[in-house]
XYZ file of C-alpha atoms in Angstrom:
255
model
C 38.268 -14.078 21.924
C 34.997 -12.106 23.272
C 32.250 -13.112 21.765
C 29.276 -10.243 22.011
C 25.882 -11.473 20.750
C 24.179 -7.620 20.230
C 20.410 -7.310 20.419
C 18.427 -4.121 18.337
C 15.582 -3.390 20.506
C 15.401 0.443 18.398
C 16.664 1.316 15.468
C 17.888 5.137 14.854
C 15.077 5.849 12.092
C 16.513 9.599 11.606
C 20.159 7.457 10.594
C 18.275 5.579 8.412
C 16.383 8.180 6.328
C 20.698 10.149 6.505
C 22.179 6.740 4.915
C 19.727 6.651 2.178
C 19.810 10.484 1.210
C 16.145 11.569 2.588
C 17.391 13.360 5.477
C 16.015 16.673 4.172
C 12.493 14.466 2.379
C 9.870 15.878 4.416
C 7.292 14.668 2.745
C 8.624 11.146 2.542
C 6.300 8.577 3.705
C 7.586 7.955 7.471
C 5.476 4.172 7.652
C 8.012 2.893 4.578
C 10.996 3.936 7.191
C 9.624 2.280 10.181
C 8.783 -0.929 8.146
C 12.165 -1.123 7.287
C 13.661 -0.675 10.736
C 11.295 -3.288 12.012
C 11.890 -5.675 9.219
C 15.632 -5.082 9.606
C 15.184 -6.282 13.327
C 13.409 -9.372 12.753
C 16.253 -10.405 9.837
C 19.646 -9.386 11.575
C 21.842 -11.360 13.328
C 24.063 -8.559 15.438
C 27.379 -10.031 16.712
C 30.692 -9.353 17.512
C 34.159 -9.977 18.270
C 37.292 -8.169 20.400
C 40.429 -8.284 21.394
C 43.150 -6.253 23.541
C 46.655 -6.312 22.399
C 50.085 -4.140 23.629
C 50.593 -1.645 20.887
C 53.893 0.045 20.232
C 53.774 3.371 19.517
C 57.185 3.930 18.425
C 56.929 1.180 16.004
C 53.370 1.580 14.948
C 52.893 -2.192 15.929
C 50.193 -4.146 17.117
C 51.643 -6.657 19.658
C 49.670 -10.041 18.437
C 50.650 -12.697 17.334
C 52.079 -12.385 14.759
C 52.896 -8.447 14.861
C 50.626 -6.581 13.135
C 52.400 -3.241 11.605
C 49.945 0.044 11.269
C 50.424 2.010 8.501
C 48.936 5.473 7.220
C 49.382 9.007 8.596
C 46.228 9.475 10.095
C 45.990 6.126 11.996
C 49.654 6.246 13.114
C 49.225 9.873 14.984
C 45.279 8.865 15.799
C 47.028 5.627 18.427
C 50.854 8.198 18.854
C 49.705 8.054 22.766
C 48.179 4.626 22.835
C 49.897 1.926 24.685
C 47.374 -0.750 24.248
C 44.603 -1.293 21.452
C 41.466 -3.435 20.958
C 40.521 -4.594 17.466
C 36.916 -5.311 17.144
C 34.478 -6.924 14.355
C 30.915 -6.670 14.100
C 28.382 -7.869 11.244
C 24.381 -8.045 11.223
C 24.627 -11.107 9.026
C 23.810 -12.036 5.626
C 19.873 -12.212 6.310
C 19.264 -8.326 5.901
C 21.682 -8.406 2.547
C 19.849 -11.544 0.527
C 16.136 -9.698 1.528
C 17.214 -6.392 0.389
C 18.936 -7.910 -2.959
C 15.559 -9.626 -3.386
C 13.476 -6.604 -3.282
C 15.576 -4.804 -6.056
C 15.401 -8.118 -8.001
C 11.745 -7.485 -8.263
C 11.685 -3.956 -8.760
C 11.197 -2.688 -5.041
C 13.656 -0.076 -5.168
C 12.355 2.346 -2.377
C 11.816 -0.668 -0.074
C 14.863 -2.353 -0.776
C 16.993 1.349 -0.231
C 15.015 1.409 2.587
C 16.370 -1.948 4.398
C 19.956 -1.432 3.161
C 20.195 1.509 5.017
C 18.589 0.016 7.804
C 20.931 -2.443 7.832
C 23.671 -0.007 7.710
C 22.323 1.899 10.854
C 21.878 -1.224 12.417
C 25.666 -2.740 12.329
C 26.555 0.816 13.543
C 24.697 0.381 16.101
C 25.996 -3.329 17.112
C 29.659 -1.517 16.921
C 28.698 1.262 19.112
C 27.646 -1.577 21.654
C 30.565 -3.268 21.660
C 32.572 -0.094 21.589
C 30.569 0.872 25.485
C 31.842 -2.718 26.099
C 35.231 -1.958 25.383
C 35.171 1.916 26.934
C 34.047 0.333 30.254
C 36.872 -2.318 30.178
C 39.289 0.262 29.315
C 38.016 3.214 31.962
C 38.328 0.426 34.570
C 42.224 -0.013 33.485
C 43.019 3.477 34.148
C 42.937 3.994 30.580
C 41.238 6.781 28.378
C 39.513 5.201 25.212
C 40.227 6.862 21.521
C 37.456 7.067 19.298
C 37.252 3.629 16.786
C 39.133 3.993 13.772
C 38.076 1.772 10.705
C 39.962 0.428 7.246
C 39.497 2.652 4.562
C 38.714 5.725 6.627
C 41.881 8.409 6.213
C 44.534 6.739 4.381
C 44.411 3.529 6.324
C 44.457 0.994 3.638
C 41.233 -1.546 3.041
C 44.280 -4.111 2.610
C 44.915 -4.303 6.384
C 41.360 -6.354 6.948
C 42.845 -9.803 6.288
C 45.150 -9.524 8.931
C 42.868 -7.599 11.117
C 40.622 -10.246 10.652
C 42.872 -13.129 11.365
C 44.108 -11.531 14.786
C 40.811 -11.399 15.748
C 39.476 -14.505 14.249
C 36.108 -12.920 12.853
C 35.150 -16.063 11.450
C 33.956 -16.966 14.708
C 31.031 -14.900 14.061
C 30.716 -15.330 10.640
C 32.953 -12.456 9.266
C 35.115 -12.693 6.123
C 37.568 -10.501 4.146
C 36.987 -10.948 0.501
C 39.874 -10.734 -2.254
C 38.842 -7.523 -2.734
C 40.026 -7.025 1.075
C 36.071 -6.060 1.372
C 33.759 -7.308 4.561
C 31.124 -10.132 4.266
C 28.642 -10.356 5.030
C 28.655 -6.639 3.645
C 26.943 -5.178 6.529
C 30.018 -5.979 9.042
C 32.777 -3.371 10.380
C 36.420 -3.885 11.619
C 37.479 -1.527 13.713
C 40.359 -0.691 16.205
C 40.330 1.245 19.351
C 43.534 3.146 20.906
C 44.421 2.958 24.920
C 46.008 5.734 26.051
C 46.955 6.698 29.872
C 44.128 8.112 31.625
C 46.000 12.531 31.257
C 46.735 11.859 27.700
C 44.556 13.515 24.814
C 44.602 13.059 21.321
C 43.450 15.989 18.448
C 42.594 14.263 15.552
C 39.207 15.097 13.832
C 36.427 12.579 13.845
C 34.382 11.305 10.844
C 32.596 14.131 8.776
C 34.898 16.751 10.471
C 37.569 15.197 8.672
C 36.017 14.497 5.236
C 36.411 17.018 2.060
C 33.220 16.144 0.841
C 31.353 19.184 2.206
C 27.967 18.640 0.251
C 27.563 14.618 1.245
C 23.844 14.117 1.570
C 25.375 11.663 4.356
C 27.360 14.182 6.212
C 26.311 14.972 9.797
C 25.982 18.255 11.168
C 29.144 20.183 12.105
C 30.213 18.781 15.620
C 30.848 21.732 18.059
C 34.682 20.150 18.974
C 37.564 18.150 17.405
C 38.886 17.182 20.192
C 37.588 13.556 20.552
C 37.703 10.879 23.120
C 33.971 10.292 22.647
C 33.549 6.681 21.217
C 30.523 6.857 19.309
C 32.528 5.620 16.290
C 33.204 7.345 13.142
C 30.775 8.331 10.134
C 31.505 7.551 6.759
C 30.789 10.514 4.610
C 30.294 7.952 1.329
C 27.431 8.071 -0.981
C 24.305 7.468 0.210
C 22.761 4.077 -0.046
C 20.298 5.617 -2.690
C 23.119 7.689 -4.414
C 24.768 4.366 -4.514
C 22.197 2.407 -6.601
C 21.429 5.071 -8.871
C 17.691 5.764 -6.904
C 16.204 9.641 -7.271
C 13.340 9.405 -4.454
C 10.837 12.298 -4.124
C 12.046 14.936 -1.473
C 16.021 13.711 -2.053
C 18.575 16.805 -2.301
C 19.398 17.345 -5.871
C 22.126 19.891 -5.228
């Protein structure tokens, strides 16, 4: 399996300040955000993990070993044209996790909001890299990329990870599935990527265009297409990271 060590030279600060609600917090202190994003560099650990497999449209099987079955609506018609697939896992490691559960320990909050959504830009980052990695393998093929597609996201079940693990053998870089079929370290993604031939096309929304929760303090801006063979990777539309833990900072949306 591919190993990819990722590096962070830059961290997307205006991500950050969307994962933990204070996209529209003007007056938010912007030295607290870029503290964060440069402690979140000096802690994380970016890695990752891929591999290409046959994929069987008609079947809605991934060709490894052993056969992996897709299931879910959105998935299945997201890879109908794909004739090949990469799964990929990526994590930032456990470093970023233990410092920001220490700063809520002590009563950091903004601090500790601040690094887990850091951290959460950050591993989307490390996926985006290894996504390019995987776009350039596939253009090279002949083949036209789909955008990634993650567990959980549509109605593609978080109890799929085990095995999407295992084909994939994340544990080479750290990467677990809990009981829960959850990711840890936390800050990780599992992802898979469809292959389609090169005058094939595929229609199904992306991230936030897709989500029903229209007043997510997450949400990006409306994209201006649907059509999407870009491979950025999708958005989770989620609660924010200070929604999450129950934070009200100064400046966050309130409706």
């Amino acid at each position: 399996m591919p190993i990819y060590n990722g590096m962070l030279p830059a961290i997307d600060k205006a991500e950050v300040k969307r994962y933990a609600g204070l996209r529209h917090a003007e007056d938010f202190p912007q030295q607290y955000v870029d503290e964060a994003c440069k402690e979140i560099q000096l802690l994380a650990t970016p890695k990752g993990v891929y591999q290409e497999y046959d994929y069987d449209a008609e079947t809605k099987t991934i060709l490894s070993n052993p056969p992996l079955k897709i299931e879910g609506s959105i998935i299945e018609k997201h890879l109908e044209k794909s004739t090949k697939v990469y799964v990929l896992g990526v994590t930032v490691g456990e470093d970023v996790e233990i410092r920001s559960e220490q700063l809520f320990k002590q009563g950091n909050y903004t601090v500790g909001l601040l690094l887990d959504a850091a951290a959460t830009t950050a591993v989307e980052q490390v996926a985006d890299q290894v996504n390019e990695v995987i776009n350039t393998i596939a253009k090279k093929q002949g083949y036209k990329p789909t955008w990634r597609f993650s567990p959980g996201y549509g109605n593609w079940p978080l109890e799929i990870q085990p095995q999407l693990a295992k084909i994939i053998k994340t544990e080479m870089i750290g990467l677990q599935v809990t009981e829960n079929y959850l990711l840890f370290p936390r800050k990780s993604v599992t992802a898979i990527i469809g292959l389609m031939p090169a005058d094939q096309d595929i229609n199904t929304k992306r991230g936030c265009t897709s989500c029903s929760q229209k007043d997510c303090a997450s949400r990006k801006l409306p994209e201006k297409a649907s059509v999407t063979t870009n491979n950025k990777g999708e958005e989770s539309c989620s609660k924010t990271t200070a929604e999450a833990s129950g934070i009200a900072m100064k400046g966050q949306p309130t409706e």
